[in-house]
C-alpha atoms as a printed R data frame, in Angstrom:
    type eleno elety resid chain resno       x       y       z
1   ATOM     1    CA   MET     A     1  92.888 115.612 180.351
2   ATOM     2    CA   SER     A     2  89.689 114.121 178.965
3   ATOM     3    CA   ALA     A     3  90.568 116.208 176.033
4   ATOM     4    CA   LEU     A     4  93.936 114.638 175.261
5   ATOM     5    CA   ALA     A     5  92.005 111.790 176.210
6   ATOM     6    CA   ASN     A     6  89.662 111.917 173.391
7   ATOM     7    CA   PHE     A     7  92.261 112.511 170.740
8   ATOM     8    CA   VAL     A     8  94.112 110.284 171.275
9   ATOM     9    CA   ILE     A     9  91.285 107.559 171.314
10  ATOM    10    CA   ARG     A    10  90.325 109.428 167.783
11  ATOM    11    CA   ASN     A    11  94.207 108.771 166.626
12  ATOM    12    CA   ASN     A    12  93.806 105.850 167.963
13  ATOM    13    CA   LYS     A    13  90.669 104.036 165.991
14  ATOM    14    CA   MET     A    14  91.867 105.761 162.601
15  ATOM    15    CA   PHE     A    15  95.378 103.292 162.799
16  ATOM    16    CA   PHE     A    16  93.268 100.323 163.477
17  ATOM    17    CA   ARG     A    17  90.242 101.520 161.014
18  ATOM    18    CA   ASN     A    18  92.849 101.489 158.261
19  ATOM    19    CA   ARG     A    19  93.077  97.575 157.484
20  ATOM    20    CA   MET     A    20  95.788  98.287 155.347
21  ATOM    21    CA   GLN     A    21  98.012 100.713 157.343
22  ATOM    22    CA   VAL     A    22  97.775  97.841 159.862
23  ATOM    23    CA   PHE     A    23  98.806  95.521 157.586
24  ATOM    24    CA   PHE     A    24 101.785  96.634 156.025
25  ATOM    25    CA   SER     A    25 102.661  97.915 159.972
26  ATOM    26    CA   VAL     A    26 103.763  94.548 160.090
27  ATOM    27    CA   LEU     A    27 104.987  93.502 156.799
28  ATOM    28    CA   SER     A    28 108.319  93.655 157.446
29  ATOM    29    CA   ILE     A    29 107.615  91.077 160.528
30  ATOM    30    CA   ILE     A    30 106.020  88.208 157.536
31  ATOM    31    CA   ILE     A    31 109.378  89.142 155.176
32  ATOM    32    CA   SER     A    32 111.606  88.237 158.529
33  ATOM    33    CA   ILE     A    33 109.599  84.961 159.224
34  ATOM    34    CA   GLY     A    34 109.515  83.945 155.645
35  ATOM    35    CA   LEU     A    35 113.265  85.071 155.103
36  ATOM    36    CA   TYR     A    36 114.052  82.659 158.318
37  ATOM    37    CA   ALA     A    37 111.824  79.921 157.449
38  ATOM    38    CA   ILE     A    38 113.694  79.366 153.903
39  ATOM    39    CA   PHE     A    39 117.433  80.573 154.743
40  ATOM    40    CA   LEU     A    40 118.401  81.525 157.614
41  ATOM    41    CA   GLN     A    41 117.244  79.262 160.187
42  ATOM    42    CA   LYS     A    42 119.429  76.643 157.758
43  ATOM    43    CA   LEU     A    43 122.236  78.573 157.198
44  ATOM    44    CA   GLN     A    44 122.196  79.293 161.484
45  ATOM    45    CA   VAL     A    45 121.245  75.419 162.158
46  ATOM    46    CA   ASP     A    46 124.181  74.112 160.359
47  ATOM    47    CA   SER     A    47 126.911  77.255 161.362
48  ATOM    48    CA   ILE     A    48 125.914  76.136 164.963
49  ATOM    49    CA   ALA     A    49 126.845  72.537 163.999
50  ATOM    50    CA   GLU     A    50 130.351  73.106 163.071
51  ATOM    51    CA   MET     A    51 130.632  74.909 166.695
52  ATOM    52    CA   ALA     A    52 128.799  72.927 169.101
53  ATOM    53    CA   LYS     A    53 127.654  69.232 169.518
54  ATOM    54    CA   GLN     A    54 124.278  68.656 167.444
55  ATOM    55    CA   ASN     A    55 120.856  68.440 169.926
56  ATOM    56    CA   ALA     A    56 117.398  69.696 169.468
57  ATOM    57    CA   ALA     A    57 118.659  72.944 171.266
58  ATOM    58    CA   ILE     A    58 119.785  74.149 168.500
59  ATOM    59    CA   LYS     A    59 116.784  75.013 166.621
60  ATOM    60    CA   THR     A    60 115.329  76.062 169.738
61  ATOM    61    CA   LEU     A    61 118.262  78.741 170.128
62  ATOM    62    CA   VAL     A    62 118.184  80.147 166.438
63  ATOM    63    CA   ASN     A    63 114.268  79.969 167.215
64  ATOM    64    CA   GLU     A    64 115.050  82.293 170.122
65  ATOM    65    CA   TRP     A    65 117.377  84.773 168.205
66  ATOM    66    CA   MET     A    66 114.454  85.080 164.971
67  ATOM    67    CA   ILE     A    67 112.114  85.821 167.998
68  ATOM    68    CA   ALA     A    68 113.816  88.474 169.457
69  ATOM    69    CA   GLY     A    69 114.840  89.823 166.021
70  ATOM    70    CA   VAL     A    70 110.814  90.448 164.911
71  ATOM    71    CA   LEU     A    71 110.597  92.012 168.093
72  ATOM    72    CA   SER     A    72 112.649  94.181 167.856
73  ATOM    73    CA   ILE     A    73 111.182  95.677 164.071
74  ATOM    74    CA   ILE     A    74 107.488  95.677 164.886
75  ATOM    75    CA   PRO     A    75 108.119  98.902 167.542
76  ATOM    76    CA   VAL     A    76 109.787 100.542 164.577
77  ATOM    77    CA   THR     A    77 107.267  99.524 162.112
78  ATOM    78    CA   SER     A    78 103.888 100.457 164.060
79  ATOM    79    CA   THR     A    79 105.074 103.605 165.620
80  ATOM    80    CA   LEU     A    80 106.136 104.880 162.052
81  ATOM    81    CA   GLY     A    81 102.670 103.594 160.876
82  ATOM    82    CA   ALA     A    82 100.765 105.236 163.878
83  ATOM    83    CA   TYR     A    83 102.378 108.680 162.579
84  ATOM    84    CA   SER     A    84 100.775 108.368 159.076
85  ATOM    85    CA   LEU     A    85  97.695 110.252 160.349
86  ATOM    86    CA   TYR     A    86  99.220 113.101 161.827
87  ATOM    87    CA   VAL     A    87 101.384 113.368 158.430
88  ATOM    88    CA   GLN     A    88  97.194 113.102 156.180
89  ATOM    89    CA   ASP     A    89  95.825 115.403 159.013
90  ATOM    90    CA   ASN     A    90  98.475 118.026 158.763
91  ATOM    91    CA   GLU     A    91  97.755 117.635 154.481
92  ATOM    92    CA   ARG     A    92  94.896 117.901 155.408
93  ATOM    93    CA   LYS     A    93  95.140 121.127 157.191
94  ATOM    94    CA   ILE     A    94  92.624 119.357 159.706
95  ATOM    95    CA   LEU     A    95  95.510 120.279 162.065
96  ATOM    96    CA   TYR     A    96  93.940 123.509 162.070
97  ATOM    97    CA   ASP     A    97  90.266 122.360 162.946
98  ATOM    98    CA   PHE     A    98  91.897 121.458 166.511
99  ATOM    99    CA   LEU     A    99  93.436 124.459 167.188
100 ATOM   100    CA   THR     A   100  90.154 125.671 167.823
101 ATOM   101    CA   THR     A   101  89.768 123.283 170.596
102 ATOM   102    CA   PRO     A   102  90.772 124.521 173.570
103 ATOM   103    CA   MET     A   103  93.916 122.155 173.069
104 ATOM   104    CA   SER     A   104  97.425 123.582 172.900
105 ATOM   105    CA   ARG     A   105  99.171 123.370 169.439
106 ATOM   106    CA   HIS     A   106 101.475 120.780 171.974
107 ATOM   107    CA   THR     A   107  99.273 119.172 173.465
108 ATOM   108    CA   ILE     A   108  97.595 118.287 169.727
109 ATOM   109    CA   GLN     A   109 101.020 117.217 168.937
110 ATOM   110    CA   PHE     A   110 101.787 115.522 172.026
111 ATOM   111    CA   SER     A   111  98.686 113.330 171.543
112 ATOM   112    CA   TYR     A   112  99.889 111.855 168.269
113 ATOM   113    CA   MET     A   113 103.107 110.746 170.410
114 ATOM   114    CA   LEU     A   114 101.442 109.508 173.186
115 ATOM   115    CA   SER     A   115  98.959 107.040 169.993
116 ATOM   116    CA   ALA     A   116 101.954 106.351 168.207
117 ATOM   117    CA   PHE     A   117 103.620 104.526 171.501
118 ATOM   118    CA   GLN     A   118 100.347 103.031 172.687
119 ATOM   119    CA   ILE     A   119  99.858 101.532 169.128
120 ATOM   120    CA   GLY     A   120 103.216 100.618 168.631
121 ATOM   121    CA   LEU     A   121 102.618  99.292 172.724
122 ATOM   122    CA   PHE     A   122  99.680  97.365 171.968
123 ATOM   123    CA   MET     A   123 101.217  96.063 168.410
124 ATOM   124    CA   THR     A   124 104.542  94.313 170.427
125 ATOM   125    CA   LEU     A   125 102.906  93.073 173.236
126 ATOM   126    CA   ILE     A   126 100.248  91.077 171.089
127 ATOM   127    CA   ALA     A   127 103.321  89.783 168.900
128 ATOM   128    CA   PHE     A   128 105.267  89.146 172.168
129 ATOM   129    CA   ILE     A   129 102.888  86.782 172.831
130 ATOM   130    CA   GLY     A   130 102.464  84.827 169.459
131 ATOM   131    CA   CYS     A   131 105.691  84.924 169.668
132 ATOM   132    CA   GLU     A   132 106.062  83.318 173.177
133 ATOM   133    CA   ILE     A   133 103.612  80.583 172.829
134 ATOM   134    CA   PHE     A   134 105.418  79.901 168.956
135 ATOM   135    CA   LEU     A   135 109.038  79.076 171.050
136 ATOM   136    CA   VAL     A   136 107.268  77.031 173.473
137 ATOM   137    CA   ALA     A   137 105.207  74.991 171.049
138 ATOM   138    CA   THR     A   138 108.643  74.717 169.421
139 ATOM   139    CA   GLY     A   139 110.885  72.645 172.004
140 ATOM   140    CA   GLY     A   140 111.430  75.847 174.372
141 ATOM   141    CA   GLU     A   141 110.202  77.087 177.520
142 ATOM   142    CA   TRP     A   142 108.088  80.249 179.132
143 ATOM   143    CA   LEU     A   143 110.586  82.486 180.164
144 ATOM   144    CA   SER     A   144 111.037  82.331 183.876
145 ATOM   145    CA   PHE     A   145 109.278  85.431 186.073
146 ATOM   146    CA   THR     A   146 112.929  87.902 185.486
147 ATOM   147    CA   SER     A   147 113.498  87.422 182.580
148 ATOM   148    CA   LEU     A   148 110.294  88.153 181.910
149 ATOM   149    CA   LEU     A   149 110.100  91.534 183.556
150 ATOM   150    CA   LYS     A   150 113.554  91.764 181.684
151 ATOM   151    CA   VAL     A   151 112.156  91.293 178.047
152 ATOM   152    CA   LEU     A   152 109.204  93.570 179.106
153 ATOM   153    CA   GLY     A   153 111.050  96.591 179.964
154 ATOM   154    CA   VAL     A   154 113.166  96.588 176.712
155 ATOM   155    CA   LEU     A   155 110.235  95.673 174.654
156 ATOM   156    CA   VAL     A   156 108.928  99.241 176.452
157 ATOM   157    CA   LEU     A   157 112.144 100.763 175.877
158 ATOM   158    CA   ALA     A   158 111.809  99.717 171.942
159 ATOM   159    CA   VAL     A   159 108.809 101.150 171.666
160 ATOM   160    CA   PHE     A   160 109.382 104.181 173.355
161 ATOM   161    CA   LEU     A   161 112.953 105.210 171.485
162 ATOM   162    CA   SER     A   162 111.104 103.957 167.839
163 ATOM   163    CA   SER     A   163 108.039 106.687 168.999
164 ATOM   164    CA   VAL     A   164 110.742 109.904 169.249
165 ATOM   165    CA   MET     A   165 113.134 108.529 166.377
166 ATOM   166    CA   MET     A   166 109.968 107.858 163.920
167 ATOM   167    CA   PHE     A   167 108.473 111.086 165.275
168 ATOM   168    CA   PHE     A   168 111.858 112.897 164.439
169 ATOM   169    CA   PHE     A   169 111.551 111.532 160.746
170 ATOM   170    CA   THR     A   170 107.471 112.745 159.872
171 ATOM   171    CA   LEU     A   171 108.475 115.894 161.416
172 ATOM   172    CA   ILE     A   172 110.683 117.048 158.354
173 ATOM   173    CA   ILE     A   173 108.122 114.841 155.768
174 ATOM   174    CA   LYS     A   174 105.380 117.087 154.584
175 ATOM   175    CA   ASN     A   175 102.995 114.980 151.929
176 ATOM   176    CA   SER     A   176 101.731 111.621 152.081
177 ATOM   177    CA   GLY     A   177 103.301 110.425 149.119
178 ATOM   178    CA   THR     A   178 106.804 111.453 150.742
179 ATOM   179    CA   PHE     A   179 105.518 109.127 153.476
180 ATOM   180    CA   SER     A   180 104.378 106.733 152.225
181 ATOM   181    CA   ALA     A   181 107.984 106.372 150.560
182 ATOM   182    CA   PHE     A   182 109.711 106.791 153.554
183 ATOM   183    CA   ALA     A   183 108.604 103.771 154.907
184 ATOM   184    CA   SER     A   184 108.842 101.681 152.108
185 ATOM   185    CA   ILE     A   185 112.677 102.668 153.086
186 ATOM   186    CA   VAL     A   186 111.843 102.081 156.340
187 ATOM   187    CA   SER     A   187 110.228  98.538 156.329
188 ATOM   188    CA   THR     A   188 112.686  96.772 153.652
189 ATOM   189    CA   MET     A   189 116.121  98.417 155.323
190 ATOM   190    CA   ILE     A   190 115.160  97.992 159.577
191 ATOM   191    CA   GLY     A   191 115.400  94.683 158.852
192 ATOM   192    CA   PHE     A   192 118.769  95.154 157.660
193 ATOM   193    CA   LEU     A   193 119.618  97.812 160.389
194 ATOM   194    CA   CYS     A   194 118.807  95.016 162.891
195 ATOM   195    CA   GLY     A   195 120.898  91.902 162.012
196 ATOM   196    CA   VAL     A   196 117.659  90.376 161.173
197 ATOM   197    CA   TYR     A   197 117.884  89.527 157.436
198 ATOM   198    CA   VAL     A   198 121.977  88.908 157.315
199 ATOM   199    CA   PRO     A   199 123.748  87.879 159.941
200 ATOM   200    CA   MET     A   200 126.618  90.706 160.922
201 ATOM   201    CA   GLY     A   201 129.121  88.540 160.103
202 ATOM   202    CA   VAL     A   202 128.530  88.086 156.511
203 ATOM   203    CA   LEU     A   203 128.086  92.125 156.255
204 ATOM   204    CA   PRO     A   204 131.386  94.217 155.356
205 ATOM   205    CA   VAL     A   205 132.994  95.836 158.185
206 ATOM   206    CA   PHE     A   206 131.680  99.151 157.501
207 ATOM   207    CA   VAL     A   207 128.384  98.127 157.292
208 ATOM   208    CA   GLN     A   208 129.133  96.331 160.783
209 ATOM   209    CA   LYS     A   209 129.641  99.282 162.023
210 ATOM   210    CA   VAL     A   210 126.901 100.949 161.136
211 ATOM   211    CA   VAL     A   211 124.793  98.835 162.441
212 ATOM   212    CA   GLU     A   212 126.182  99.201 165.609
213 ATOM   213    CA   ILE     A   213 125.376 102.733 166.029
214 ATOM   214    CA   PHE     A   214 121.665 102.593 165.199
215 ATOM   215    CA   PRO     A   215 120.218 102.278 168.140
216 ATOM   216    CA   ILE     A   216 117.373 100.166 167.503
217 ATOM   217    CA   SER     A   217 119.710  97.421 166.849
218 ATOM   218    CA   HIS     A   218 120.443  97.509 170.608
219 ATOM   219    CA   THR     A   219 116.937  96.867 171.345
220 ATOM   220    CA   THR     A   220 117.775  93.155 169.152
221 ATOM   221    CA   VAL     A   221 120.646  92.655 171.094
222 ATOM   222    CA   LEU     A   222 119.535  92.655 174.298
223 ATOM   223    CA   LEU     A   223 116.606  90.933 173.812
224 ATOM   224    CA   ARG     A   224 118.703  88.230 171.976
225 ATOM   225    CA   GLN     A   225 120.660  87.733 174.886
226 ATOM   226    CA   LEU     A   226 117.921  87.397 176.990
227 ATOM   227    CA   PHE     A   227 115.881  84.829 175.182
228 ATOM   228    CA   MET     A   228 118.899  83.020 174.718
229 ATOM   229    CA   GLU     A   229 120.318  82.952 177.559
230 ATOM   230    CA   PRO     A   230 119.066  79.591 179.221
231 ATOM   231    CA   THR     A   231 118.710  78.144 175.989
232 ATOM   232    CA   LEU     A   232 122.902  78.947 175.383
233 ATOM   233    CA   PRO     A   233 124.823  76.754 177.903
234 ATOM   234    CA   THR     A   234 122.882  73.687 176.218
235 ATOM   235    CA   VAL     A   235 124.091  74.103 172.978
236 ATOM   236    CA   PHE     A   236 127.736  75.007 173.654
237 ATOM   237    CA   GLY     A   237 128.427  73.382 177.028
238 ATOM   238    CA   ASN     A   238 132.094  74.600 178.069
239 ATOM   239    CA   MET     A   239 133.374  75.699 174.784
240 ATOM   240    CA   THR     A   240 132.831  79.282 175.818
241 ATOM   241    CA   ALA     A   241 135.621  80.828 172.798
242 ATOM   242    CA   ASN     A   242 132.345  78.673 170.594
243 ATOM   243    CA   LYS     A   243 129.705  80.588 171.390
244 ATOM   244    CA   GLU     A   244 131.493  84.307 171.753
245 ATOM   245    CA   SER     A   245 132.367  83.571 167.718
246 ATOM   246    CA   TYR     A   246 128.437  83.046 167.469
247 ATOM   247    CA   MET     A   247 127.300  85.558 169.020
248 ATOM   248    CA   LEU     A   248 129.472  88.236 167.305
249 ATOM   249    CA   ALA     A   249 128.669  86.648 164.088
250 ATOM   250    CA   PHE     A   250 125.199  86.587 164.392
251 ATOM   251    CA   GLY     A   251 124.402  89.679 166.138
252 ATOM   252    CA   GLY     A   252 123.710  88.703 169.449
253 ATOM   253    CA   GLN     A   253 126.755  91.024 170.970
254 ATOM   254    CA   TYR     A   254 128.359  94.177 169.906
255 ATOM   255    CA   LYS     A   255 132.503  94.698 170.572
256 ATOM   256    CA   VAL     A   256 133.039  97.610 170.298
257 ATOM   257    CA   ASN     A   257 136.747  98.721 170.538
258 ATOM   258    CA   GLY     A   258 138.037  95.100 171.482
259 ATOM   259    CA   ALA     A   259 135.425  95.019 174.283
260 ATOM   260    CA   ILE     A   260 131.444  93.181 174.144
261 ATOM   261    CA   LEU     A   261 129.388  95.660 174.912
262 ATOM   262    CA   THR     A   262 127.366  94.576 178.403
263 ATOM   263    CA   MET     A   263 123.436  95.033 178.567
264 ATOM   264    CA   ALA     A   264 123.812  97.957 180.590
265 ATOM   265    CA   GLN     A   265 125.512  99.461 178.232
266 ATOM   266    CA   SER     A   266 123.230  98.866 175.500
267 ATOM   267    CA   THR     A   267 120.623  99.666 177.530
268 ATOM   268    CA   GLY     A   268 122.448 103.288 178.544
269 ATOM   269    CA   TYR     A   269 122.867 103.844 174.612
270 ATOM   270    CA   VAL     A   270 118.933 103.146 173.861
271 ATOM   271    CA   ILE     A   271 117.780 105.810 177.181
272 ATOM   272    CA   PHE     A   272 121.051 108.350 175.336
273 ATOM   273    CA   ALA     A   273 119.276 107.752 172.042
274 ATOM   274    CA   ILE     A   274 115.675 108.459 173.051
275 ATOM   275    CA   VAL     A   275 116.896 111.487 174.995
276 ATOM   276    CA   VAL     A   276 118.701 113.526 172.182
277 ATOM   277    CA   PHE     A   277 116.063 112.252 169.649
278 ATOM   278    CA   THR     A   278 113.511 113.402 171.656
279 ATOM   279    CA   LEU     A   279 115.408 116.692 171.974
280 ATOM   280    CA   ILE     A   280 116.163 117.368 168.365
281 ATOM   281    CA   SER     A   281 112.888 116.863 167.790
282 ATOM   282    CA   LEU     A   282 111.597 119.553 169.941
283 ATOM   283    CA   VAL     A   283 113.484 121.581 168.456
284 ATOM   284    CA   ILE     A   284 112.239 121.039 164.649
285 ATOM   285    CA   TYR     A   285 108.810 121.323 165.771
286 ATOM   286    CA   ARG     A   286 109.693 124.597 167.941
287 ATOM   287    CA   LEU     A   287 111.278 125.772 164.657
288 ATOM   288    CA   LYS     A   288 108.470 124.592 162.631
289 ATOM   289    CA   ASN     A   289 105.768 126.070 164.563
290 ATOM   290    CA   LYS     A   290 107.195 129.481 165.578
């Protein structure tokens, strides 16, 4: 266990030592906030104002929508950034040097996964604290204790899912050049796939279906429902139909086969995706190391 801990510590230090790597891990968040401030905030405020009574809580609701999207993106980019070290070590044959230690190949591989999870969780929790402070500073309220526990649970699931998904893709990437290109694509696309850059309602039906299938987008939906739960009644009151229209149009809920998915169903889908990607990754890893 001490050898595993040493490997994880080494991986974590290598990641945070590379400042550019850390920067690119949060680049998508900077893009999200920029797009939100320039375009999406006014678009949502105007849309909600047409469906509900104009009040100060509208901006709070929109801020909560944005925060949920940001917190679902950072687990992906941070865990993917952590795996860059694995690609570099593999490309430079450093992994072969590690095999001279008493640790098995599987344990060494697990150290990269554990490191990615730790880095992703750390970056996500730091972002969560910053987001909570932002919400309160702009007129929102602190999460209740129950909601806080639920949000933290979803964030852990989001980091776990991102860790195994990014591990799957990392296993089939052979060099740093390909990894950098893949990371750039992910950083660009993740905002669209989580319905952060563009509201669900304006996307073509086919693209909406892709977003609904994408497992990480379900963590976005869960976080939106938890963050927006106390503000929705203030904004929409008894206008249930308008509230539902807004939530569907802006990705606060998913409707599949005519039925709105519950939080339990989205959570189950995320857990199912974690299991599937873990099993597939194990198979690929065993095939690569026969």
